[in-house]
Every structure is written in C-alpha cells, then in structure tokens.
GROMACS .gro file of C-alpha atoms in nm:
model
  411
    1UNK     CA    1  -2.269   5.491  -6.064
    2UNK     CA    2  -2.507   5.750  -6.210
    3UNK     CA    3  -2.208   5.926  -6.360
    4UNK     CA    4  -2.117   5.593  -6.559
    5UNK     CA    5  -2.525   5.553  -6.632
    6UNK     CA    6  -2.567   5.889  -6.787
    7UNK     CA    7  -2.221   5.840  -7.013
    8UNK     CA    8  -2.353   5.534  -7.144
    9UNK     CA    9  -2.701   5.736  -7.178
   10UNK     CA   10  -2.487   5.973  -7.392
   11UNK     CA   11  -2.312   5.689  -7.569
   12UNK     CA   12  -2.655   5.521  -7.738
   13UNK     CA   13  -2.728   5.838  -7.842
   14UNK     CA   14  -2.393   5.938  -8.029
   15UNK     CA   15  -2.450   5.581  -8.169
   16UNK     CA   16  -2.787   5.703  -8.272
   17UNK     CA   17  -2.704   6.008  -8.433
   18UNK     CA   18  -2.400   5.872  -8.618
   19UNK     CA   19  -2.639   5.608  -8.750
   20UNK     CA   20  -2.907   5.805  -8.846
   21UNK     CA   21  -2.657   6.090  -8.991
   22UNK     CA   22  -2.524   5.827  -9.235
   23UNK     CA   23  -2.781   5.608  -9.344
   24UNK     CA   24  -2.933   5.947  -9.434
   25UNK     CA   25  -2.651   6.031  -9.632
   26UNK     CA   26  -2.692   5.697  -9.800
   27UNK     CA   27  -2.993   5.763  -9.922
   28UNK     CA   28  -2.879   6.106 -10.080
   29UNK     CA   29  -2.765   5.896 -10.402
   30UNK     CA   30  -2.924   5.666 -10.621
   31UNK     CA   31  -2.850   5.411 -10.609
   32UNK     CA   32  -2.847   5.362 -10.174
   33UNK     CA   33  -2.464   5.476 -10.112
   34UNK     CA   34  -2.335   5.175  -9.891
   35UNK     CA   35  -2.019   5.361  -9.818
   36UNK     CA   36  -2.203   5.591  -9.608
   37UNK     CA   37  -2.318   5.251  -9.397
   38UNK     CA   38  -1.985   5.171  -9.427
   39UNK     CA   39  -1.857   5.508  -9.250
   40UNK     CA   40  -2.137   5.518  -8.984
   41UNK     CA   41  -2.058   5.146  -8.893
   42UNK     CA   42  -1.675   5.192  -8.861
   43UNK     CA   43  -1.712   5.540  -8.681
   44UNK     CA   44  -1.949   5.378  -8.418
   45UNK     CA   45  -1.720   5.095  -8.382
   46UNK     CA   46  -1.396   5.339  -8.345
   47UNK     CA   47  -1.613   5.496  -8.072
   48UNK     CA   48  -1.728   5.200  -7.892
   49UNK     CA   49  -1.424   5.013  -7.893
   50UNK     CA   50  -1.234   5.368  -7.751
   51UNK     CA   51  -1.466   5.426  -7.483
   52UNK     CA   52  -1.465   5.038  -7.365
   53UNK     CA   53  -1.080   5.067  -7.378
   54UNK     CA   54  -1.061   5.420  -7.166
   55UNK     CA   55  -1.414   5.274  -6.878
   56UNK     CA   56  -1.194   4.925  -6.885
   57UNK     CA   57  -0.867   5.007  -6.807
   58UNK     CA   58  -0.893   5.394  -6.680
   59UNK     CA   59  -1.219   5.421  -6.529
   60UNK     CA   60  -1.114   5.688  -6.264
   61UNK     CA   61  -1.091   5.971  -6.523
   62UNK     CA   62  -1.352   6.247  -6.655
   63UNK     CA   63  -1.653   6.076  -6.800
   64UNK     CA   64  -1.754   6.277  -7.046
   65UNK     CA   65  -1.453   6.433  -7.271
   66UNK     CA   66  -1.372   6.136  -7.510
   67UNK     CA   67  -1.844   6.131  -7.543
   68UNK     CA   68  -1.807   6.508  -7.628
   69UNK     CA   69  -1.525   6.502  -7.875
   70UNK     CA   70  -1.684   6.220  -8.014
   71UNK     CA   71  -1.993   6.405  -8.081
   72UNK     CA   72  -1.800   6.630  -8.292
   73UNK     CA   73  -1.598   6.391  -8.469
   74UNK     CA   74  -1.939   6.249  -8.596
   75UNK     CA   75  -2.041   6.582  -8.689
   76UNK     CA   76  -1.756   6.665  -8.854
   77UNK     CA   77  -1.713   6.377  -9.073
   78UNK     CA   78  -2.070   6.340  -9.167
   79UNK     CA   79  -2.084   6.684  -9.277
   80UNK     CA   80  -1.747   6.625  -9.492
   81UNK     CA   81  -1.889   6.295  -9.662
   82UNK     CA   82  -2.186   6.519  -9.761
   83UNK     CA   83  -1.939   6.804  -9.872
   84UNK     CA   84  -1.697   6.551 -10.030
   85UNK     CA   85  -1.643   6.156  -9.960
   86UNK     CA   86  -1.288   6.177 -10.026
   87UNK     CA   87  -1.214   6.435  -9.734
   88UNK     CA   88  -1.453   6.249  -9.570
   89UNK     CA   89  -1.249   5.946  -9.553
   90UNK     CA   90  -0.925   6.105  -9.493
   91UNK     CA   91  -1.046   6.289  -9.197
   92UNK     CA   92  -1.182   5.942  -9.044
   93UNK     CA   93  -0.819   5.836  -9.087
   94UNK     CA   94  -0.712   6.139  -8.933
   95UNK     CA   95  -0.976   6.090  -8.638
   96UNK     CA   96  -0.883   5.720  -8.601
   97UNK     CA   97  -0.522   5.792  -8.526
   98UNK     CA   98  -0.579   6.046  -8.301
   99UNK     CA   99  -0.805   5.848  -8.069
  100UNK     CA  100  -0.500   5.594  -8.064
  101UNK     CA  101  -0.300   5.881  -7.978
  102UNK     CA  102  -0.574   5.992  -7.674
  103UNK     CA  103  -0.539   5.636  -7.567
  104UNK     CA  104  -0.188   5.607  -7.582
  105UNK     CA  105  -0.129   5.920  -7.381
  106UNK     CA  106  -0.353   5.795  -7.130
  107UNK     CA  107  -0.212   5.435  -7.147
  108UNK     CA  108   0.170   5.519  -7.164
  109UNK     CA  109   0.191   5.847  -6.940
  110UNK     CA  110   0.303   5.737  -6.596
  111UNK     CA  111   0.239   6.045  -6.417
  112UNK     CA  112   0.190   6.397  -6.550
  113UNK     CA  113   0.374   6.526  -6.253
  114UNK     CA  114   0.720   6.361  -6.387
  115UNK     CA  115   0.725   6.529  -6.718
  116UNK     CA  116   0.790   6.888  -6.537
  117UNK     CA  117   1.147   6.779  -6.555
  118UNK     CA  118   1.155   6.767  -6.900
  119UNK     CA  119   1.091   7.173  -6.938
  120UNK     CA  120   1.407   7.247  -7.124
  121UNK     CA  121   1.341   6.950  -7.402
  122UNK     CA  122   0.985   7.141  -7.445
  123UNK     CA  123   1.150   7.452  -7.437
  124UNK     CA  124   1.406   7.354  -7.761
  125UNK     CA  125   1.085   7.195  -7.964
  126UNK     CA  126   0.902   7.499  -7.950
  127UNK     CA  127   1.209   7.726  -8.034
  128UNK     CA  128   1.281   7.477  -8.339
  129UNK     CA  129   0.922   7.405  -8.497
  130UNK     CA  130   0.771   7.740  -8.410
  131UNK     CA  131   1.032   7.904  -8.726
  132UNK     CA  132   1.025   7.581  -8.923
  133UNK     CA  133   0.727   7.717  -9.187
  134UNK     CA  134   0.903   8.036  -9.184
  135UNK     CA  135   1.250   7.930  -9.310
  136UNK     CA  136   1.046   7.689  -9.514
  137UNK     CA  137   0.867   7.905  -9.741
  138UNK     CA  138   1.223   8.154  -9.761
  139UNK     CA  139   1.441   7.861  -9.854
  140UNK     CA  140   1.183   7.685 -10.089
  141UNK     CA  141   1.010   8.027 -10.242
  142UNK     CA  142   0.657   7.852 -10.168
  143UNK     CA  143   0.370   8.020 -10.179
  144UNK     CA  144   0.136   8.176  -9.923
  145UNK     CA  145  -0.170   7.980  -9.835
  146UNK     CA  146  -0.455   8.220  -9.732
  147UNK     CA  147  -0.219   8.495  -9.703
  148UNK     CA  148   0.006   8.326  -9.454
  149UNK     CA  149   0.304   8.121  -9.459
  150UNK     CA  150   0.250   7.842  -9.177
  151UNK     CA  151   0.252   7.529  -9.417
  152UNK     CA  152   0.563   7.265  -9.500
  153UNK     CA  153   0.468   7.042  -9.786
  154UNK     CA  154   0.623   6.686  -9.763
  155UNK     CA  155   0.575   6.498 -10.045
  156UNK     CA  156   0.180   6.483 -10.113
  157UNK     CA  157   0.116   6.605  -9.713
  158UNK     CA  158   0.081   6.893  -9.580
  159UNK     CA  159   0.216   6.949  -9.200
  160UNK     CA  160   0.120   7.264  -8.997
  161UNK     CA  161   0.428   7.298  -8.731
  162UNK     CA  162   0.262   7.601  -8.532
  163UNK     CA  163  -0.020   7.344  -8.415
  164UNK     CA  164   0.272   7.069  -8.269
  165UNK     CA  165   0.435   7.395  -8.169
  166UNK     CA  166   0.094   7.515  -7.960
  167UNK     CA  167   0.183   7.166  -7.761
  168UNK     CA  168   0.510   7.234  -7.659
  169UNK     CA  169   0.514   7.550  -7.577
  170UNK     CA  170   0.185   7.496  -7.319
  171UNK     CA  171   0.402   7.226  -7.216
  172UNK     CA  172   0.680   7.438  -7.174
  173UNK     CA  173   0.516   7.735  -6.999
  174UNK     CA  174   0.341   7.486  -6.734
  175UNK     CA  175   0.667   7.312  -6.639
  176UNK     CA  176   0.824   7.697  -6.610
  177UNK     CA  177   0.551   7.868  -6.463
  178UNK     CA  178   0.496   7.575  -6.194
  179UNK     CA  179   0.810   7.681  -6.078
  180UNK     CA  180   0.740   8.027  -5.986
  181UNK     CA  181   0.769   8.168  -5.624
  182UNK     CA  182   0.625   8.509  -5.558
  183UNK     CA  183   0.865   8.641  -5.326
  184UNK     CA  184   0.696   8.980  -5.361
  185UNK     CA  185   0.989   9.143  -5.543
  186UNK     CA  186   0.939   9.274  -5.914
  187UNK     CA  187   1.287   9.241  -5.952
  188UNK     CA  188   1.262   8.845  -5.875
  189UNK     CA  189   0.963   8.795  -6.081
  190UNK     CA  190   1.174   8.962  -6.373
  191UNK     CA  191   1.461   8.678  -6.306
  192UNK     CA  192   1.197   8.397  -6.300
  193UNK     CA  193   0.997   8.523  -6.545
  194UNK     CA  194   1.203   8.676  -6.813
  195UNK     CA  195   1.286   8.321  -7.011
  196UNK     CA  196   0.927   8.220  -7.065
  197UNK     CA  197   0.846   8.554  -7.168
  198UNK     CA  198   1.167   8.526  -7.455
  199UNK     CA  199   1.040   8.208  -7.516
  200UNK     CA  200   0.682   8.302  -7.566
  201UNK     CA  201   0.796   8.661  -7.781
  202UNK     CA  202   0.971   8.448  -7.990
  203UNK     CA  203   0.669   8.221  -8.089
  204UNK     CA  204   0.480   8.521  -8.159
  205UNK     CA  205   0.720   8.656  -8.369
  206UNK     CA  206   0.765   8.458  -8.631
  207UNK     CA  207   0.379   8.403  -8.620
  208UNK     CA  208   0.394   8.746  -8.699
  209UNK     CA  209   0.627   8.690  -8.950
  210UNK     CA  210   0.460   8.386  -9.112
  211UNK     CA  211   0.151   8.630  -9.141
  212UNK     CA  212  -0.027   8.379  -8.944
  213UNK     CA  213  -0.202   8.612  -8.705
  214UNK     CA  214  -0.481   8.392  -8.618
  215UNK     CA  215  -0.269   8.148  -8.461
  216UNK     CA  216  -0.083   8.467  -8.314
  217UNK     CA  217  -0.420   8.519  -8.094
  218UNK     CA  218  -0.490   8.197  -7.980
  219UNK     CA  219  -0.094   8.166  -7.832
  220UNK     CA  220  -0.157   8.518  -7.723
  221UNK     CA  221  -0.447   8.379  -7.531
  222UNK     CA  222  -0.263   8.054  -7.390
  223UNK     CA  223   0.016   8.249  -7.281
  224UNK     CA  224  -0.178   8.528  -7.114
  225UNK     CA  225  -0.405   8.258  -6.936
  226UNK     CA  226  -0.100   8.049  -6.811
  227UNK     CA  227   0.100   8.375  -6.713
  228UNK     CA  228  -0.236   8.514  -6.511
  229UNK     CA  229  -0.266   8.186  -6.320
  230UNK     CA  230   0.114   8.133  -6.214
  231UNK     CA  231   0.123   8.477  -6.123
  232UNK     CA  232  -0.230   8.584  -6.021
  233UNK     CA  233  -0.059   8.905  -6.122
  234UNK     CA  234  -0.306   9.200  -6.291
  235UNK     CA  235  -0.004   9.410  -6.398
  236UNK     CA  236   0.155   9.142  -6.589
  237UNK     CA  237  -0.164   9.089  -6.770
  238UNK     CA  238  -0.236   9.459  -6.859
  239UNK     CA  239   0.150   9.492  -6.961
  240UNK     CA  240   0.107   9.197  -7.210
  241UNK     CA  241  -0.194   9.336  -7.309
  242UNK     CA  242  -0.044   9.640  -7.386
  243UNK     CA  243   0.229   9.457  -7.592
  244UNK     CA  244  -0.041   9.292  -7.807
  245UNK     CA  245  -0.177   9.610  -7.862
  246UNK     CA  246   0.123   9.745  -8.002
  247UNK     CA  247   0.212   9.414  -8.232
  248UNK     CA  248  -0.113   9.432  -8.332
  249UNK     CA  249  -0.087   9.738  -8.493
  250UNK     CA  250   0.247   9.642  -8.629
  251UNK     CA  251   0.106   9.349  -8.823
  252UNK     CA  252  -0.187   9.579  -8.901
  253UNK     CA  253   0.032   9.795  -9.107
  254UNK     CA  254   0.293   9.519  -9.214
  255UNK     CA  255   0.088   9.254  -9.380
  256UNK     CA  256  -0.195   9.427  -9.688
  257UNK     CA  257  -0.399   9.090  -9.615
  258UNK     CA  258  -0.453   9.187  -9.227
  259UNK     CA  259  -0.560   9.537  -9.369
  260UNK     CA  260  -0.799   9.365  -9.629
  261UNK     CA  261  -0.938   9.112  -9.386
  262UNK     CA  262  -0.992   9.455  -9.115
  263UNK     CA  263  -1.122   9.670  -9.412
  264UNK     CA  264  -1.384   9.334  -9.481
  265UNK     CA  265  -1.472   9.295  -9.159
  266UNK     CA  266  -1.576   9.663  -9.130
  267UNK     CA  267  -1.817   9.648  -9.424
  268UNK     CA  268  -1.821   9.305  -9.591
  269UNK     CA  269  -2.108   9.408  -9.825
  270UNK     CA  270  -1.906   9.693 -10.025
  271UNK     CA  271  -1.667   9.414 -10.186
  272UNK     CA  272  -1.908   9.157 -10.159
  273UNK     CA  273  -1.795   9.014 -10.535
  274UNK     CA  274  -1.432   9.060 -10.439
  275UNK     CA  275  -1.252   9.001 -10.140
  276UNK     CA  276  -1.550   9.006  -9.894
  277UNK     CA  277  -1.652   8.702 -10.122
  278UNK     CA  278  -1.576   8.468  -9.832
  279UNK     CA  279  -1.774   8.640  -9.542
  280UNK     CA  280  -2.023   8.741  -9.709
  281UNK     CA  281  -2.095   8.359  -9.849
  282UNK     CA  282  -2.077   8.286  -9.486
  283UNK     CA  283  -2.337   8.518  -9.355
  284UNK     CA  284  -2.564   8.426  -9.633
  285UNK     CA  285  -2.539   8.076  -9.563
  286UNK     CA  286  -2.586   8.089  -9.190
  287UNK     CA  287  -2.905   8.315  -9.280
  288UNK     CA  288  -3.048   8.075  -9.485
  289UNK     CA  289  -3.048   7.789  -9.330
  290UNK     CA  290  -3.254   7.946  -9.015
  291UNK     CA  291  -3.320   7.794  -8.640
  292UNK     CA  292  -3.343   7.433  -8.797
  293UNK     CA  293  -3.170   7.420  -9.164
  294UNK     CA  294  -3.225   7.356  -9.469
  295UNK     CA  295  -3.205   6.989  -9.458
  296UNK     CA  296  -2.843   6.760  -9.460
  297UNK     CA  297  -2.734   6.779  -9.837
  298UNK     CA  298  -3.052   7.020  -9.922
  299UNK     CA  299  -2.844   7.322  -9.917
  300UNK     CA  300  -2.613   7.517 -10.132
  301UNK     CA  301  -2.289   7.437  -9.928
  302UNK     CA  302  -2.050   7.445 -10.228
  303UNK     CA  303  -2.106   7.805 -10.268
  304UNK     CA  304  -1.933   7.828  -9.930
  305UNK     CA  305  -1.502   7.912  -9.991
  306UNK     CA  306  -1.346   7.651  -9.777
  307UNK     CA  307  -1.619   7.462  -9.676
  308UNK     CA  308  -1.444   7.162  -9.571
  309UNK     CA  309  -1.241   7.377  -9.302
  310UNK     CA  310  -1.220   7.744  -9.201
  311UNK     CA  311  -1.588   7.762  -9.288
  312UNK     CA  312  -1.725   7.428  -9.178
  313UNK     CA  313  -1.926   7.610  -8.902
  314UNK     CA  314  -2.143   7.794  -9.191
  315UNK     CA  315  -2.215   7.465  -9.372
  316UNK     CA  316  -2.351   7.285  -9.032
  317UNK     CA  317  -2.543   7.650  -8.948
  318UNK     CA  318  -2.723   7.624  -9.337
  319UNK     CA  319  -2.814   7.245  -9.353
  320UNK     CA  320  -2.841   7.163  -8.977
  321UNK     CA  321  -2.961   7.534  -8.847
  322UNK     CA  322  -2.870   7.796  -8.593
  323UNK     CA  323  -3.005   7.559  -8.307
  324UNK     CA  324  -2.785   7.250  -8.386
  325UNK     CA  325  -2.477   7.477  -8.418
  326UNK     CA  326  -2.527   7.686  -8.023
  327UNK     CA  327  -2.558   7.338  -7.936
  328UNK     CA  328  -2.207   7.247  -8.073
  329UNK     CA  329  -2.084   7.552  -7.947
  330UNK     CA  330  -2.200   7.413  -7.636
  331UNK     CA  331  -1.992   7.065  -7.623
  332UNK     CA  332  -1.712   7.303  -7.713
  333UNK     CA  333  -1.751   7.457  -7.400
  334UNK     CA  334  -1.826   7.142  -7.178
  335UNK     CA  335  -1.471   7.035  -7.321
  336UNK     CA  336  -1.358   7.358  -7.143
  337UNK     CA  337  -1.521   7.299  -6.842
  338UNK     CA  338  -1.440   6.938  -6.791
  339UNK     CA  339  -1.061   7.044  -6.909
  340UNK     CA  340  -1.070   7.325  -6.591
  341UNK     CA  341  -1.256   7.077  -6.376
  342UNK     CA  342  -0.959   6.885  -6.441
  343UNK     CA  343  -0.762   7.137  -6.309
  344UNK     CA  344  -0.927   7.164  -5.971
  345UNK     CA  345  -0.891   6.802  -5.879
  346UNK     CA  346  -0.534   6.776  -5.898
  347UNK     CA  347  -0.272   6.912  -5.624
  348UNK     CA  348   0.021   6.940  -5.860
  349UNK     CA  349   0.116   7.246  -6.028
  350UNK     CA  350   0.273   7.136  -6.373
  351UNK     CA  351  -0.048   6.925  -6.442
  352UNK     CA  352  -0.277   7.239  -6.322
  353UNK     CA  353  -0.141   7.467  -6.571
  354UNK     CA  354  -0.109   7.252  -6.848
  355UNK     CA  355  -0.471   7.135  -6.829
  356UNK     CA  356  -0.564   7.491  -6.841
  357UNK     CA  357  -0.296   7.567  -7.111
  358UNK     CA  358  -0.474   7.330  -7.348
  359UNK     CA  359  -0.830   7.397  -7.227
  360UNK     CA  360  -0.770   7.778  -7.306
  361UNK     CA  361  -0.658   7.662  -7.633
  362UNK     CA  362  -0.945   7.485  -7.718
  363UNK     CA  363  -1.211   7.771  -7.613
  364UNK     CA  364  -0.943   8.018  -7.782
  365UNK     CA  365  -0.941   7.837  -8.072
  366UNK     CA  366  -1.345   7.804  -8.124
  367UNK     CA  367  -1.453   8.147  -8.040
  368UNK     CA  368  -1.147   8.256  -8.264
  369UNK     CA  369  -1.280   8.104  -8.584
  370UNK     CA  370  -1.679   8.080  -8.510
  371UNK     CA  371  -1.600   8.467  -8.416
  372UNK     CA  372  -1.480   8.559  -8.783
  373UNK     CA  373  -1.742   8.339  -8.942
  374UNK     CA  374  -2.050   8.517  -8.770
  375UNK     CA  375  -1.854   8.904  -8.855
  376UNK     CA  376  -1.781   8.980  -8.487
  377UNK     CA  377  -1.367   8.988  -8.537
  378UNK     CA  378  -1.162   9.014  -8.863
  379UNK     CA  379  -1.139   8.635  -9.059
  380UNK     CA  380  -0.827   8.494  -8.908
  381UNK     CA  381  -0.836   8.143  -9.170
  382UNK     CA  382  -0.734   7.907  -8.828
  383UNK     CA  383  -0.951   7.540  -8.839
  384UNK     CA  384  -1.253   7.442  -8.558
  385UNK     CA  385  -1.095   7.218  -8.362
  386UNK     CA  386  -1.255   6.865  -8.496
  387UNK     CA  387  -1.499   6.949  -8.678
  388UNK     CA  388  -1.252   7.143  -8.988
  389UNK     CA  389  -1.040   6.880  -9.153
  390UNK     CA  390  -0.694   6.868  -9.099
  391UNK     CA  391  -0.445   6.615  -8.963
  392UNK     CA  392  -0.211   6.866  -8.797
  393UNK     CA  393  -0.535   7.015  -8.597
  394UNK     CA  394  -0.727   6.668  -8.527
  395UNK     CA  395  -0.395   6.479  -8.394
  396UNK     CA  396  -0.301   6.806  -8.167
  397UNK     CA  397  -0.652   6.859  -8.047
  398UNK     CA  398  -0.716   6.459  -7.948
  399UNK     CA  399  -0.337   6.460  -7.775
  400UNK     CA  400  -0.492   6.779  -7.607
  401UNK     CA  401  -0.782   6.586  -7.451
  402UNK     CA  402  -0.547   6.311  -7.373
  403UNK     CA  403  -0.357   6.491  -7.136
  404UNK     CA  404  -0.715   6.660  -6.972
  405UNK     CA  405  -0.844   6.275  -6.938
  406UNK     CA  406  -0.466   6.138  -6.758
  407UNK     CA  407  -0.465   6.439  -6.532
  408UNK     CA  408  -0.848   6.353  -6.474
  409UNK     CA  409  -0.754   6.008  -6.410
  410UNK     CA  410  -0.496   6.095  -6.195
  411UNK     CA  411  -0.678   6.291  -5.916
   0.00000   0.00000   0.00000
C-alpha cells in the first residue's frame, strides 16, 4: 500500500511538470501556442492511461520504471518542442508506440522463462541485422553519417539495425549463458562457451567495421556484464578485457575519425573552430547555463551541433542547469537499479541475465554519451536513451523496460 501511494505521489507530479513544462512553452510565442497545450494534454493522457493499464491488469510488477521513463519522456519531448515542434511531434509518435510496445510485452509475454528455448532464433537475428548497415552502405555507396556507417534508409525513414540487434543478442547471450555449468574444467568452459563468444566477436566486428565504435562499447559492456555473471569468472573478464584493448587500438589506427575524435578529446580548445566545434559548443553550453539554467527557451541551444540528439544532454544542462540534469542522471540510474532489483526477485536464470543484459545497456548507454558530452571519454555520436530522438532508440529502450517490468511482475 505505501508503495502504490508514493507511485501515485510521483504520478501528480509528472502530471505537474509536464503541465507546467508546456503551458510554459506556450507562452514562448505570441500569440499563446495552443499546440504546446495540445502536447502536454496528450502526453499526460498517454501517461495516465499507460500506468492505469499496467496498476489494472499487472499490479504485481516494479512500481516505479514505467513513472521514471516517463519522467524522461516528458523531458525529452518538451525540450524538442522548444528545440523544434516538428521533432517534437515525431518523437511523441515515437514515444506513443513504444509504450504500446511496453504494454504489449507485458500483456502478451506468458512467461519469460519459456522464451530460453528460442536461443537459436535470437542467435540468427543478431547474426543477420548486426551486418545489415554494413552491406547496406557497400551495396548502395551511401554515405557515412557522423563518421560511421550504422544507418539503412527506407524510403523517407531511417532504421538503425545495431539497436534491434542490441535486443537479440542480450536475448541471445541470456538464453546461452543460462545454460552454463561450471564443471571446473577450462577445457569445458571453452566447449560451452566458445559459440557465444563467436557470436558476440562477430557483432563487434562489423561494429568495428561500420565505424560505429560507440555502439562497439556499450555491446562490449553487455557482453562483459552477462559473461561475468554466468561465469563469476575474473579470468574471462580480464581476457576480454585484454581483447578490447587490442581492437581498440585497431580501430584507433583504422578509422582517421576515431583518431580525430581521440586527438579532440585530448585538447578540444586547439581546433575549437574546426573539428572540436562540437565539444567545445557542448562545454560552453553546459557552462553557461550554471546550477539552475538559463531559463526553458532563454538560451542559445541552436548553437549546439545535434541538439535534438547526441547533444540533448547540453541543451537540458544550459536552459534547465547542472542541478536538473544530476537529477536525470539520477532516474537513469533508478532504471538500473529497479532493472537489477528485478533480477534478484526472480529464481530463473534466462530472465536473471536478461534483466541485467538490458539494465547494463541502459547505464552503458547513458554514461557512454553524457561521458563524451562533459570531455571525460572521446565523442562516440550514440543517442541518450529517451531523452535523444530517434525511433530505433525509443522503441528498443521502452521494449527494454518491458521485459524489466514482466520479469518484475513475474516474481
């Protein structure tokens, strides 16, 4: 009872803040902008109407990850309408289907313990969308899109396969690794080990070759988390480590734009006007706005490059401050914690590790991006889960949190 108080404490105030975010933003233009009333209204109602759906008819699960995704998806959208309405819109559409698609993995799922089964059908998605933007851009001749080649233009959309390929492969590893027995042989492990490891080298590879070395990380990361719980093994860790290293230093010599986004992120200053345009913006904007902003819509956002994804987190940081933006870093790592949480109440293995799969994606994923916008690792051009636009990374993220709330449910 006082867990279902305090989530409808929360509730009133993501109504609140949507509200007040918007009719804000309405008064921004002369004359009053109703569409801004018009977003807030329908956002609030998409919320409502989800969470009365999930308390309803699933009230067993986690309380609080469809209230803290929410609170981004507010964020995120109000920050876009101020950037540009027409994003705006289209990343409510992309918002609205993925809360179906939460619900419907919650509402369709029988049991996450079933799907184990199913390891070799996740096993043959990841092998064919994982090379899918590579043979793509060789068969086509398109062009690279921040220095990578992870895009597939179909007609006026744009689909990212590595993020449906992020699903199936924790999908993959969970069902695989859920099967391991340590029999305390290395010789063993190598037999039941040896094709998730293919499986996984091959995903990173043609990361590597799509130039797409920020996604590269963050599967380095899920695989390397998954692989450490299975095995609770430290010398499989430091080998894999070790392995990075060395691809790391591969791509580092490889790809000119991994040397120019190293060379940047060692002195962004020196080509400030040139190709340290982008951080430097970044770190200007963040310094700007302070502890508590400049104001929503009283900043200079549009000098920000990619405002409306890679560098989202700078806008909020200028126009809502430093304070608003630890506190989203925050919810981003309540998600975590209510994803591992999740992992702790249920006695099967498969759902365990795929909880934790898609929780260490989602921490992976934020400190990955908020990482290269503050200077503290090379820019790696990967979207904030929620809060950047993008359909491919809104609909994979929400499915994400789907499976954390059935496995919630569940136990």
């Amino acid at each position: 009872m006082k867990g279902f108080k305090q989530e409808k404490k929360l509730l009133r105030m993501i109504y609140l803040l949507c509200l007040l975010l918007f009719i804000y933003l309405g008064f921004q233009s002369k004359p009053f902008d109703t569409l801004a009333i018009v977003m807030g209204v329908v956002l609030c109602f998409l919320i409502g109407y989800s969470h009365f759906v999930i308390r309803r008819y699933y009230p067993d699960g986690d309380k609080f990850i469809l209230n803290f995704a929410s609170i981004l998806a507010v964020v995120s959208i109000a920050m876009l309408y101020r950037i540009d309405k027409s994003t705006s819109v289209k990343q409510l559409v992309w918002v609205t289907l993925g809360v179906i698609g939460y619900i419907l993995v919650v509402a369709i799922i029988p049991e996450m313990s079933r799907f184990a089964k199913y390891k070799k059908v996740y096993m043959i998605a990841t092998i064919v969308l994982m090379p899918m933007a590579f043979l793509y851009a060789k068969i086509t001749g398109a062009s690279a899109i921040g220095g990578a080649y992870n895009w597939i233009s179909i007609g006026k959309f744009m689909i990212q396969p590595s993020e449906f390929g992020k699903i199936t492969l924790v999908l993959y590893l969970a069902a695989a690794f859920s099967e391991y027995e340590d029999n305390g042989s290395i010789k063993d492990d190598v037999k039941q080990l040896i094709v998730p490891a293919l499986v996984a080298g091959f995903s990173l590879i043609f990361l590597v070759a799509q130039a797409d070395l920020g996604s590269a990380l963050i599967f380095f990361g899920i695989i390397i988390s998954l692989l450490y719980v299975a095995t609770s093994k430290k010398l499989y860790v430091a080998l894999s480590l070790g392995g990075a290293t060395v691809g790391a230093i591969l791509g580092y010599n490889l790809f000119a734009h991994v040397r120019e986004r190293v060379m940047i992120w060692r002195n962004p200053w020196e080509y400030a006007s040139g190709a340290g345009y982008q951080l430097v913006q970044s770190l200007y904007a963040i310094s700007s706005g302070g502890l508590i902003g400049s104001g929503l819509g009283q900043g200079y956002v549009e000098y920000i490059p990619v405002n409306d994804s890679d560098f989202i987190y700078a806008a909020i940081c200028e126009e809502f401050g430093v304070i608003f933006a630890v506190g989203l870093m925050i919810i981003y790592f309540l998600l975590f914690f209510r994803g591992i949480r999740s992992a702790y109440v249920t006695n099967d293995k498969f759902s365990q590790l795929a909880v934790v799969g898609f929780s260490t994606m989602i921490a992976c994923q934020t400190l990955v991006i908020i990482g290269g916008i503050f200077g503290v690792i090379p820019l790696t051009g990967i979207t904030l889960p929620i809060l950047s636009y993008g359909g491919s990374s809104v609909l994979t993220i929400f499915f994400a949190l789907g499976i954390l709330q059935k496995v919630s449910e569940e136990a």
